[in-house]
Short mmCIF file of C-alpha atoms in Angstrom, two decimals:
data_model
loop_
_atom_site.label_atom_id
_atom_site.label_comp_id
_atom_site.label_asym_id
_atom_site.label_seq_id
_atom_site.Cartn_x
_atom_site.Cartn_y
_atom_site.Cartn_z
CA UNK W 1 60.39 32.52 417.31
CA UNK W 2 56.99 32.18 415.20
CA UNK W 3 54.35 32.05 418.35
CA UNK W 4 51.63 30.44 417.25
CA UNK W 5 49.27 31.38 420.29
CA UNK W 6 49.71 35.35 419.63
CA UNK W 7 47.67 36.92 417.39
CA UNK W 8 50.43 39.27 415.75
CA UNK W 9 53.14 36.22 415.69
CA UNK W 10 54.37 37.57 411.95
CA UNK W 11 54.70 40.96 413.23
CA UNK W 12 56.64 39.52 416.31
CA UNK W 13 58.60 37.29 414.27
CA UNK W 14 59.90 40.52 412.15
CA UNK W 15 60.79 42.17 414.96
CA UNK W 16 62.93 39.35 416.48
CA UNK W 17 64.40 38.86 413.22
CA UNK W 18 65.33 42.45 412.93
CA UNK W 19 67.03 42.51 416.12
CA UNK W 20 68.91 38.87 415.78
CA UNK W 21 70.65 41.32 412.40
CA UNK W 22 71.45 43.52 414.82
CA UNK W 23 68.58 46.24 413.25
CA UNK W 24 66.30 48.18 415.46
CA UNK W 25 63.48 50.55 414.29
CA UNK W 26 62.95 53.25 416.58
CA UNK W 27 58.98 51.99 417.08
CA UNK W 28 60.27 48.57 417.76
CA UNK W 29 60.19 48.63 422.08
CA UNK W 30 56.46 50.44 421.79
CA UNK W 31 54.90 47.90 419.24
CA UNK W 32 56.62 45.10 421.48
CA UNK W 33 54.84 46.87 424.38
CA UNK W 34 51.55 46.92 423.03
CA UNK W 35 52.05 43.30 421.12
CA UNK W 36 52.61 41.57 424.48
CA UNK W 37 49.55 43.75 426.01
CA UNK W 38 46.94 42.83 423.44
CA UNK W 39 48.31 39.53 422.58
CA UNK W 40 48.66 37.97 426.58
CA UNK W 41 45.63 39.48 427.52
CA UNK W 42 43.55 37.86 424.07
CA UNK W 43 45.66 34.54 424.82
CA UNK W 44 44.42 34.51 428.51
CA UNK W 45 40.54 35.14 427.63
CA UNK W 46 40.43 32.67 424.66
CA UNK W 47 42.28 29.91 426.80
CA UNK W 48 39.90 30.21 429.77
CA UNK W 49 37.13 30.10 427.38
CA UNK W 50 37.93 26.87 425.60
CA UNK W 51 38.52 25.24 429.04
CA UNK W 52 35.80 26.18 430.34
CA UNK W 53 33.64 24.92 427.40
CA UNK W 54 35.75 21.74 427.57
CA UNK W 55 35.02 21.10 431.53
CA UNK W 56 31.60 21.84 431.09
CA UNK W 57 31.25 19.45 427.92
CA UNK W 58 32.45 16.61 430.79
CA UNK W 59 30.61 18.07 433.99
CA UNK W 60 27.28 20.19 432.77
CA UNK W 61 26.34 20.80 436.02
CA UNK W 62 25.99 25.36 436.91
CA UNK W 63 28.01 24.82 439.76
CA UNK W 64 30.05 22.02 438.85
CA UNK W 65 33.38 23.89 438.53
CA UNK W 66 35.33 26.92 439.77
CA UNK W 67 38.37 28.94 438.47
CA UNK W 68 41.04 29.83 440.72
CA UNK W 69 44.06 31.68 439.40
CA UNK W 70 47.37 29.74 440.35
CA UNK W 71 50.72 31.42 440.37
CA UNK W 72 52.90 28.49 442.06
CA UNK W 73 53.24 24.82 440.92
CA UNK W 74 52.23 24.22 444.84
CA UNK W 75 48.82 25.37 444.57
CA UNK W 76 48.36 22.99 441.50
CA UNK W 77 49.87 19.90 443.01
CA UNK W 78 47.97 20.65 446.26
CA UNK W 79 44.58 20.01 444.77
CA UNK W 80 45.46 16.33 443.50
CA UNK W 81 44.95 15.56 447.26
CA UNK W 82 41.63 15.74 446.55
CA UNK W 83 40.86 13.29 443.67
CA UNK W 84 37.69 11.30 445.00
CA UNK W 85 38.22 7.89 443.07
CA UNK W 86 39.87 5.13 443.76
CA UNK W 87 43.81 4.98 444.00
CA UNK W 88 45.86 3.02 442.66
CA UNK W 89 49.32 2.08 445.12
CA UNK W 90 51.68 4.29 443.34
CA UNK W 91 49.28 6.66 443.26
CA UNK W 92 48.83 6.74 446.83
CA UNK W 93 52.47 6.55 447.13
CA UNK W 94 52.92 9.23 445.46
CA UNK W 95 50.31 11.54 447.14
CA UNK W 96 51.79 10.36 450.26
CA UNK W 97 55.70 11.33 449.83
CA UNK W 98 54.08 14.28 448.75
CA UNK W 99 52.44 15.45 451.70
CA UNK W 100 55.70 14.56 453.89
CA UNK W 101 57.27 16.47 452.07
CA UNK W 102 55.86 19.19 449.52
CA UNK W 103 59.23 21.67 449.07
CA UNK W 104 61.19 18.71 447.52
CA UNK W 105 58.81 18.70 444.27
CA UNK W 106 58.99 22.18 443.16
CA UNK W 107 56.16 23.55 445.16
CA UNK W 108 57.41 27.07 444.99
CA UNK W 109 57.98 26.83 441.06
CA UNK W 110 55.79 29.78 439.38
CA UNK W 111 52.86 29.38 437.03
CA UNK W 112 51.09 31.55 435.52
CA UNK W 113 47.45 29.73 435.05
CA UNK W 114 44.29 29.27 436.24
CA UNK W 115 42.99 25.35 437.75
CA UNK W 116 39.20 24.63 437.46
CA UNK W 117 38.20 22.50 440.59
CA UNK W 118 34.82 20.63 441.68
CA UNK W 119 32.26 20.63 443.92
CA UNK W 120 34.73 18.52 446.20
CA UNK W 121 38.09 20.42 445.58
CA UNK W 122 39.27 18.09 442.89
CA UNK W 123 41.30 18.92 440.10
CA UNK W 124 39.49 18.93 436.69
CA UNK W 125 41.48 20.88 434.51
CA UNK W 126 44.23 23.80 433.89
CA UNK W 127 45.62 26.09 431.28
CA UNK W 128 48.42 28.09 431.74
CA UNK W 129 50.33 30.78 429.28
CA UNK W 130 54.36 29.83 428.99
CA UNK W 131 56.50 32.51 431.32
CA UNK W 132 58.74 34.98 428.57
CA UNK W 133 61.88 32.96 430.09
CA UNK W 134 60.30 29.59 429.18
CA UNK W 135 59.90 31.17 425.68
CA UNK W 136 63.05 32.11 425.29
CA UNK W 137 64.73 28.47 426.53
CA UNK W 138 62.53 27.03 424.22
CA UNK W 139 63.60 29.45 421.11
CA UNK W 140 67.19 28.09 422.03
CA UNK W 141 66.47 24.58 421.85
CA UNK W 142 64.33 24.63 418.53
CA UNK W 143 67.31 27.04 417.07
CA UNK W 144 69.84 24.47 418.54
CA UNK W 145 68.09 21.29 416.60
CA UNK W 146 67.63 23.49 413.28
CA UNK W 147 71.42 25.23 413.35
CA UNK W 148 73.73 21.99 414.51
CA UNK W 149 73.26 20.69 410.63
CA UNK W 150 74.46 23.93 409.13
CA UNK W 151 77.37 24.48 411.59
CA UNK W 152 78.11 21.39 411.44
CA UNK W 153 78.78 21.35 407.54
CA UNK W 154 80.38 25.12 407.40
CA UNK W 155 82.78 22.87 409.59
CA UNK W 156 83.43 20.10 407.49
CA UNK W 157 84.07 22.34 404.81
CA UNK W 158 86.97 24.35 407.01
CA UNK W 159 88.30 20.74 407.51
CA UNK W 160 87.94 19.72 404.25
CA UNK W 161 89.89 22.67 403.20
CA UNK W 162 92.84 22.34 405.75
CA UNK W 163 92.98 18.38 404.18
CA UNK W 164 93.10 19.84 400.71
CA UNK W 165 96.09 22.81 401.83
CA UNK W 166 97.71 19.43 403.53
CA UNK W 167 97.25 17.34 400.59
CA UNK W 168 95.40 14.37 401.95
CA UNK W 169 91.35 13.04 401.75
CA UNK W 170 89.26 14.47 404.47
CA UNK W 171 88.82 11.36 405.88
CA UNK W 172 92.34 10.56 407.01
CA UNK W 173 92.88 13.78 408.11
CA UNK W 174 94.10 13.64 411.83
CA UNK W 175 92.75 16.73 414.05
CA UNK W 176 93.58 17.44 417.32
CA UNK W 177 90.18 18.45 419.87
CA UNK W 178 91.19 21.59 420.23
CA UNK W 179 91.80 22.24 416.32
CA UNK W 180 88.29 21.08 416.20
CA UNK W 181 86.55 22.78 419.13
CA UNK W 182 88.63 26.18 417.59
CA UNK W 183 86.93 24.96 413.68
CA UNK W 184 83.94 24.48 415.10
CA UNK W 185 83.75 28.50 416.81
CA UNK W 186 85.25 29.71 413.17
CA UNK W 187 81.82 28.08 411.96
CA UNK W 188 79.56 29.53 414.01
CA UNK W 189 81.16 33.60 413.26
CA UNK W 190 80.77 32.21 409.77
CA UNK W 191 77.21 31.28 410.04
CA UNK W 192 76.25 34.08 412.71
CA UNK W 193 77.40 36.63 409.82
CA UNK W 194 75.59 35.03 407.16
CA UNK W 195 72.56 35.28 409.02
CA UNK W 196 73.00 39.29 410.26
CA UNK W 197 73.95 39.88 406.41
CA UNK W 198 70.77 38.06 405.36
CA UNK W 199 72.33 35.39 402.98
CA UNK W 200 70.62 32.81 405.50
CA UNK W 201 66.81 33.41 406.54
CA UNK W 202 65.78 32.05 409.71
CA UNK W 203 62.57 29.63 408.96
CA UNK W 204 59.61 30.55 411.31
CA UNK W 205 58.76 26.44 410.31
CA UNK W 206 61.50 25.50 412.14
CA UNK W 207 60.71 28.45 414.87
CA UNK W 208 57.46 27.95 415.64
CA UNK W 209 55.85 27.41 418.96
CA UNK W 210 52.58 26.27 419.37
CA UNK W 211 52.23 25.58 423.33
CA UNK W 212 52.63 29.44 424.40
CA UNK W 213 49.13 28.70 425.58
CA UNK W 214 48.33 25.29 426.77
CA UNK W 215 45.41 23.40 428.71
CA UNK W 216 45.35 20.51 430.80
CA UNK W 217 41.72 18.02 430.91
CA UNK W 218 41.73 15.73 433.51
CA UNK W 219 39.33 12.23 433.00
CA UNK W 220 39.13 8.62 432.27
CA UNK W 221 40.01 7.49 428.65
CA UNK W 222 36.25 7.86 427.83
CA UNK W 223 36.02 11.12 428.61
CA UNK W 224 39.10 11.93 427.44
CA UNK W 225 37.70 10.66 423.92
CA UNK W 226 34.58 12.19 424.46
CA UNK W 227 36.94 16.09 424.75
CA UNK W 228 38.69 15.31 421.13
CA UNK W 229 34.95 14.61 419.53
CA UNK W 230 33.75 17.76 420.98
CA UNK W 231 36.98 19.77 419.21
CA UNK W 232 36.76 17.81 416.72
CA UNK W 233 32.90 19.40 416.41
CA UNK W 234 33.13 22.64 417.48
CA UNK W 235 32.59 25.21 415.15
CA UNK W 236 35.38 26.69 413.79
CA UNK W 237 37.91 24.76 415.55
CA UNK W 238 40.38 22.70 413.95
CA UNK W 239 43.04 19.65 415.16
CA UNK W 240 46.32 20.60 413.35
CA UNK W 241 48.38 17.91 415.39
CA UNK W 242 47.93 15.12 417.52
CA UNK W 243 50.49 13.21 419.59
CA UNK W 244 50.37 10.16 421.97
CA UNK W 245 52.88 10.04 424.19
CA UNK W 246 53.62 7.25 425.95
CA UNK W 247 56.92 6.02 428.51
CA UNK W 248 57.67 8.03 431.31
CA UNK W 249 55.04 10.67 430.27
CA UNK W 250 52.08 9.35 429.22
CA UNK W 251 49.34 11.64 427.59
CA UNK W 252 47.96 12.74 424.67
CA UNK W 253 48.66 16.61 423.03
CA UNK W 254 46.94 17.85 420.35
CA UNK W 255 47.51 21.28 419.03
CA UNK W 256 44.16 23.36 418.42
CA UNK W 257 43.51 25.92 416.12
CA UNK W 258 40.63 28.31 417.12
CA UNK W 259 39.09 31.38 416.23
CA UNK W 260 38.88 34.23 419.19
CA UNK W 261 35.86 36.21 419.64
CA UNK W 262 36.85 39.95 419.18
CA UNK W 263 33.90 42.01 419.65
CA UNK W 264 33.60 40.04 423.28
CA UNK W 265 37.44 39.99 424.22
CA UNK W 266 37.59 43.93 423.45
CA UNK W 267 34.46 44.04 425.23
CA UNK W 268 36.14 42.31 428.69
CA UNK W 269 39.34 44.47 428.39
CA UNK W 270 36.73 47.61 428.78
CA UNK W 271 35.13 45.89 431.75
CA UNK W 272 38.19 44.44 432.90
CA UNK W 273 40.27 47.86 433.06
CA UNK W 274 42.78 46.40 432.18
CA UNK W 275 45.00 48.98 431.42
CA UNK W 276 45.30 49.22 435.75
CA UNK W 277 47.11 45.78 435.25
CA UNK W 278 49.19 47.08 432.50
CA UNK W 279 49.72 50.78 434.02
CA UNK W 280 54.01 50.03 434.82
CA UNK W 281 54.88 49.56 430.76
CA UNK W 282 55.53 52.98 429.71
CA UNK W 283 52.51 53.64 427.67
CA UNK W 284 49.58 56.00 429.18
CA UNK W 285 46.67 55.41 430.58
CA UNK W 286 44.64 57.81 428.22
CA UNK W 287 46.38 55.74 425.37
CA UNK W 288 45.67 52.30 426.85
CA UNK W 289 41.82 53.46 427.72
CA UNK W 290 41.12 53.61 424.21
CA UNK W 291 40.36 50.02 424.57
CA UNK W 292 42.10 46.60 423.05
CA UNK W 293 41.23 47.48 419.32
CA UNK W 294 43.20 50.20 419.42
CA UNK W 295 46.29 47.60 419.76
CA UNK W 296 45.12 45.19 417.15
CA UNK W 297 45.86 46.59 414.02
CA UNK W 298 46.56 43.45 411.61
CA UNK W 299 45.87 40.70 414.29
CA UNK W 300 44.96 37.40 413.08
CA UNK W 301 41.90 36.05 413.33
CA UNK W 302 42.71 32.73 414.95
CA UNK W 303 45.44 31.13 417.40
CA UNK W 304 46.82 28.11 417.94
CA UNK W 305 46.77 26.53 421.55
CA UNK W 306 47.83 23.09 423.42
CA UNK W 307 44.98 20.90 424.77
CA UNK W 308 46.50 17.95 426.95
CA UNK W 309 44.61 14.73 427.55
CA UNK W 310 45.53 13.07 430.76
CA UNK W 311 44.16 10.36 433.19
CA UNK W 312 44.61 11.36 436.97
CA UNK W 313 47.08 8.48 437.36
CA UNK W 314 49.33 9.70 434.92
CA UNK W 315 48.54 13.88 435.65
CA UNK W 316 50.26 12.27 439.54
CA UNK W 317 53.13 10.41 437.66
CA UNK W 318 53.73 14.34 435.65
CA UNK W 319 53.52 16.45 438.63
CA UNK W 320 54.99 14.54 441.64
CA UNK W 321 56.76 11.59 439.50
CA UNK W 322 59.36 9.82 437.47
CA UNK W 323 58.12 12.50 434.72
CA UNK W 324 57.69 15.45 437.00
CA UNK W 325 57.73 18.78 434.95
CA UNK W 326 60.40 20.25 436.36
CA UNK W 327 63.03 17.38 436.11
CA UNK W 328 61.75 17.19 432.07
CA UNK W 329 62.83 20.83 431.54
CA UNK W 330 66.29 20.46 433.44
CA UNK W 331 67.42 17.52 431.48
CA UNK W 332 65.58 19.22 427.87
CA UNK W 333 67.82 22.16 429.16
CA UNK W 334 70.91 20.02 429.40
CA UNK W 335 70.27 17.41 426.74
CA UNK W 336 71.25 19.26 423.58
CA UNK W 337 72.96 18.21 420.58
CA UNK W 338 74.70 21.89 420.08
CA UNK W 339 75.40 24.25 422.55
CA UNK W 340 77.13 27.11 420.84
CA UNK W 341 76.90 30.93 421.53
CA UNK W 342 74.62 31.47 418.57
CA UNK W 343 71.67 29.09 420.54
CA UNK W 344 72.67 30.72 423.88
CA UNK W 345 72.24 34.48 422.31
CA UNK W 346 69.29 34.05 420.77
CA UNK W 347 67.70 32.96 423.77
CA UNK W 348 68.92 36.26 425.69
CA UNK W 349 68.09 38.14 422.64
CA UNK W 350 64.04 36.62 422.80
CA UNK W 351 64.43 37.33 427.03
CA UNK W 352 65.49 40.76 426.47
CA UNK W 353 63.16 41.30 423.56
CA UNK W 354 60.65 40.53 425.65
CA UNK W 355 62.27 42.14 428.85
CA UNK W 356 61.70 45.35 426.81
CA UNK W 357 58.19 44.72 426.47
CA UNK W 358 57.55 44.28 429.55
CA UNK W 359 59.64 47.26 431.22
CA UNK W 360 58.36 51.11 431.70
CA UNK W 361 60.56 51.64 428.40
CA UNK W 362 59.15 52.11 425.04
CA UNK W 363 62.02 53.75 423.57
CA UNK W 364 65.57 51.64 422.95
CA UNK W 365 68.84 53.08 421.31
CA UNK W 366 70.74 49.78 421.39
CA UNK W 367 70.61 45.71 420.89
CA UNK W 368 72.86 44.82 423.63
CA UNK W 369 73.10 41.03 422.86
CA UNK W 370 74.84 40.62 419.48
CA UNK W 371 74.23 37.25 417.70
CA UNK W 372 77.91 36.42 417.60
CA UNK W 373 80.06 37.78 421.05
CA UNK W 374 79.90 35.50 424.26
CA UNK W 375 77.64 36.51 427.38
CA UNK W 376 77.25 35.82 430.97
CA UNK W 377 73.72 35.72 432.24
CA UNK W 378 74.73 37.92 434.33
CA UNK W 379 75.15 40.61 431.08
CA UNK W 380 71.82 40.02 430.02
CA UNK W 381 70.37 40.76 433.71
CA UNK W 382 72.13 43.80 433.71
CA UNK W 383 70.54 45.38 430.71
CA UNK W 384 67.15 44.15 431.55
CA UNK W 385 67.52 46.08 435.35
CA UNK W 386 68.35 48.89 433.24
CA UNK W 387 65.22 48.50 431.46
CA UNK W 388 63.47 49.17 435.35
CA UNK W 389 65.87 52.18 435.82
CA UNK W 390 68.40 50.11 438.34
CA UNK W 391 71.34 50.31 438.63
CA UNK W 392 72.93 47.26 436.18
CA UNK W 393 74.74 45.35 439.83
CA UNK W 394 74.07 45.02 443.31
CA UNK W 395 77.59 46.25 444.94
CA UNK W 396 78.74 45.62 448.30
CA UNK W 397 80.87 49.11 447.67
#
């Protein structure tokens, strides 16, 4: 996984890399530590900076906006109740079936953002930085879509070379399902080995994720244009993408590529103490009080984050409709082309990776997830409560 929104991605990358070929440094778990401190922390500043630039380029007013850190969907979906234009019917439909009943659309769901709200309560914007399990789903998909081409061929040549031993052209040769399903697993070892002994590179192209960080502007299509021509002008910042969507999710997403300011970002981790947010991951507070540059090392210069463009009619139709969030990521979860072990792994590999960075443990003697074996979820949530010092199950004796 190649995160575009983190300033050491390559370094990140490396390490993920390392541990999908099964080879761990003994510095690996403390970089990861202090990666996913300096790197979520200069993530959250720079995302709540551009927002706030982009609400204020569409409401200039001091006091025409507030912040307010959101950690459930609920909170979120809450303040569309207090849009003060003019509803459409399925909007007020909608907002209605909503209020009857808020627990049936996800209301408890956790976020980890902040929403920027008017004078009257109304929704204006959002950004929010991608949970490490949403990460980790999403490495599994975009390794699903690249891998299904190459497993697929290793197979076809296992066929083709049964049809050869059985002296007839591959394509009249006759296979049972299960002779396929068991062709199919003798691909991915095949594969899985070539990648752990290097003789296939995983592509950080095909890897990459650029929505780690992502922002939501709410307006009418003029104001919505009038957001891209401010990106499009401010210094520095750069449109590497842009998307319309448009059918059961309408909006437009643009990837942004922005510089972050480091003398001010070090500045706010100093006046932020945030090391006392940090305090649970193993490293000390004398080391963490040496302030953010002490992390940085060879972090890049710039990041790339997602800007959505949305009307309030269609933000309703994302978060309490026919495209609500939540029903997009259950059917992206179960609408895969290929859903081998080598997909599955990874993603609990990337989740435990990040597990590790997150737990009081900066020291790790083993990868515990091995690109080709078969896991239970329940394996991969025993290692990480090891990580806390638990013990690996809950037993009734």
């Amino acid at each position: 996984m190649f995160l575009s929104g983190f300033v050491h991605r390559g370094e990140l990358f490396q390490i993920a890399e390392r541990w999908f070929r099964e080879k761990l440094e003994p510095s690996d778990a403390r970089r990861l530590t202090e990666i996913l401190i300096a790197d979520g922390f200069i993530l959250g500043e720079t995302l709540q900076d551009l927002t706030r630039f982009l609400v204020h380029e569409l409401h200039p007013q001091p006091a025409a906006c507030t912040g307010h850190p959101i950690s459930f969907k609920g909170q979120l979906r809450n303040a569309l109740l207090s849009f003060q234009g003019d509803l459409s019917p399925r909007v007020r439909e909608l907002l209605s079936t909503y209020q009857r009943n808020p627990d049936f659309f996800y209301r408890d769901a956790p976020i980890n953002g902040v929403m920027y709200l008017g004078d009257a309560g109304e929704l204006l914007a959002a950004c929010r930085i991608k949970r490490p399990r949403r990460v980790a789903e999403k490495a599994n998909r975009r390794i699903a879509s690249w891998l299904f081409s190459i497993v697929q061929s290793e197979a076809e040549k296992l066929a083709g070379e049964r049809a050869s031993r059985m002296g007839v052209p591959l394509s009249l040769l006759l296979t049972p399902e299960e002779e396929m399903v068991e062709e199919f697993a003798q691909a991915e070892e095949i594969i899985s080995r070539k990648f752990i002994s290097g003789e296939i590179s995983f592509d950080p192209e095909f890897l990459t994720i650029h929505d780690v960080g992502g922002i939501k502007m709410v307006g009418t299509p003029e104001e919505l244009l009038m957001i891209e021509e401010s990106l499009s002008k401010r210094r520095n910042c750069r449109i590497v993408e842009r998307e319309s969507l448009q059918g059961l999710y309408n909006a437009v997403n643009l990837i942004v590529e922005i510089p972050w300011n480091r003398e001010e970002v070090c500045r706010r981790y100093e006046k932020k103490r945030w090391w006392e947010h940090v305090g649970n991951r193993g490293l000390s507070e004398a080391y963490l009080r040496r302030g953010l540059a002490n992390l940085l090392g060879n972090a890049e210069d710039s990041i790339k984050i997602e800007v959505i463009l949305t009307t309030f009619p269609d933000l309703v139709e994302s978060e309490l409709g026919n495209s609500i969030h939540e029903k997009r990521i259950i059917t992206q979860r179960d609408n895969k082309d290929y859903k081998g072990n080598i997909p599955l792994n990874i993603e609990f590999l990337v989740e435990y990776l990040f597990a590790v960075g997150f737990s009081p443990r900066i020291e790790v003697d083993s990868i515990p997830i091995h690109l080709w074996g078969r896991y239970l979820p329940d394996t991969l949530f025993s290692h990480i409560r090891r990580l806390h010092n638990m013990p690996p199950q809950d037993l009734f004796y």
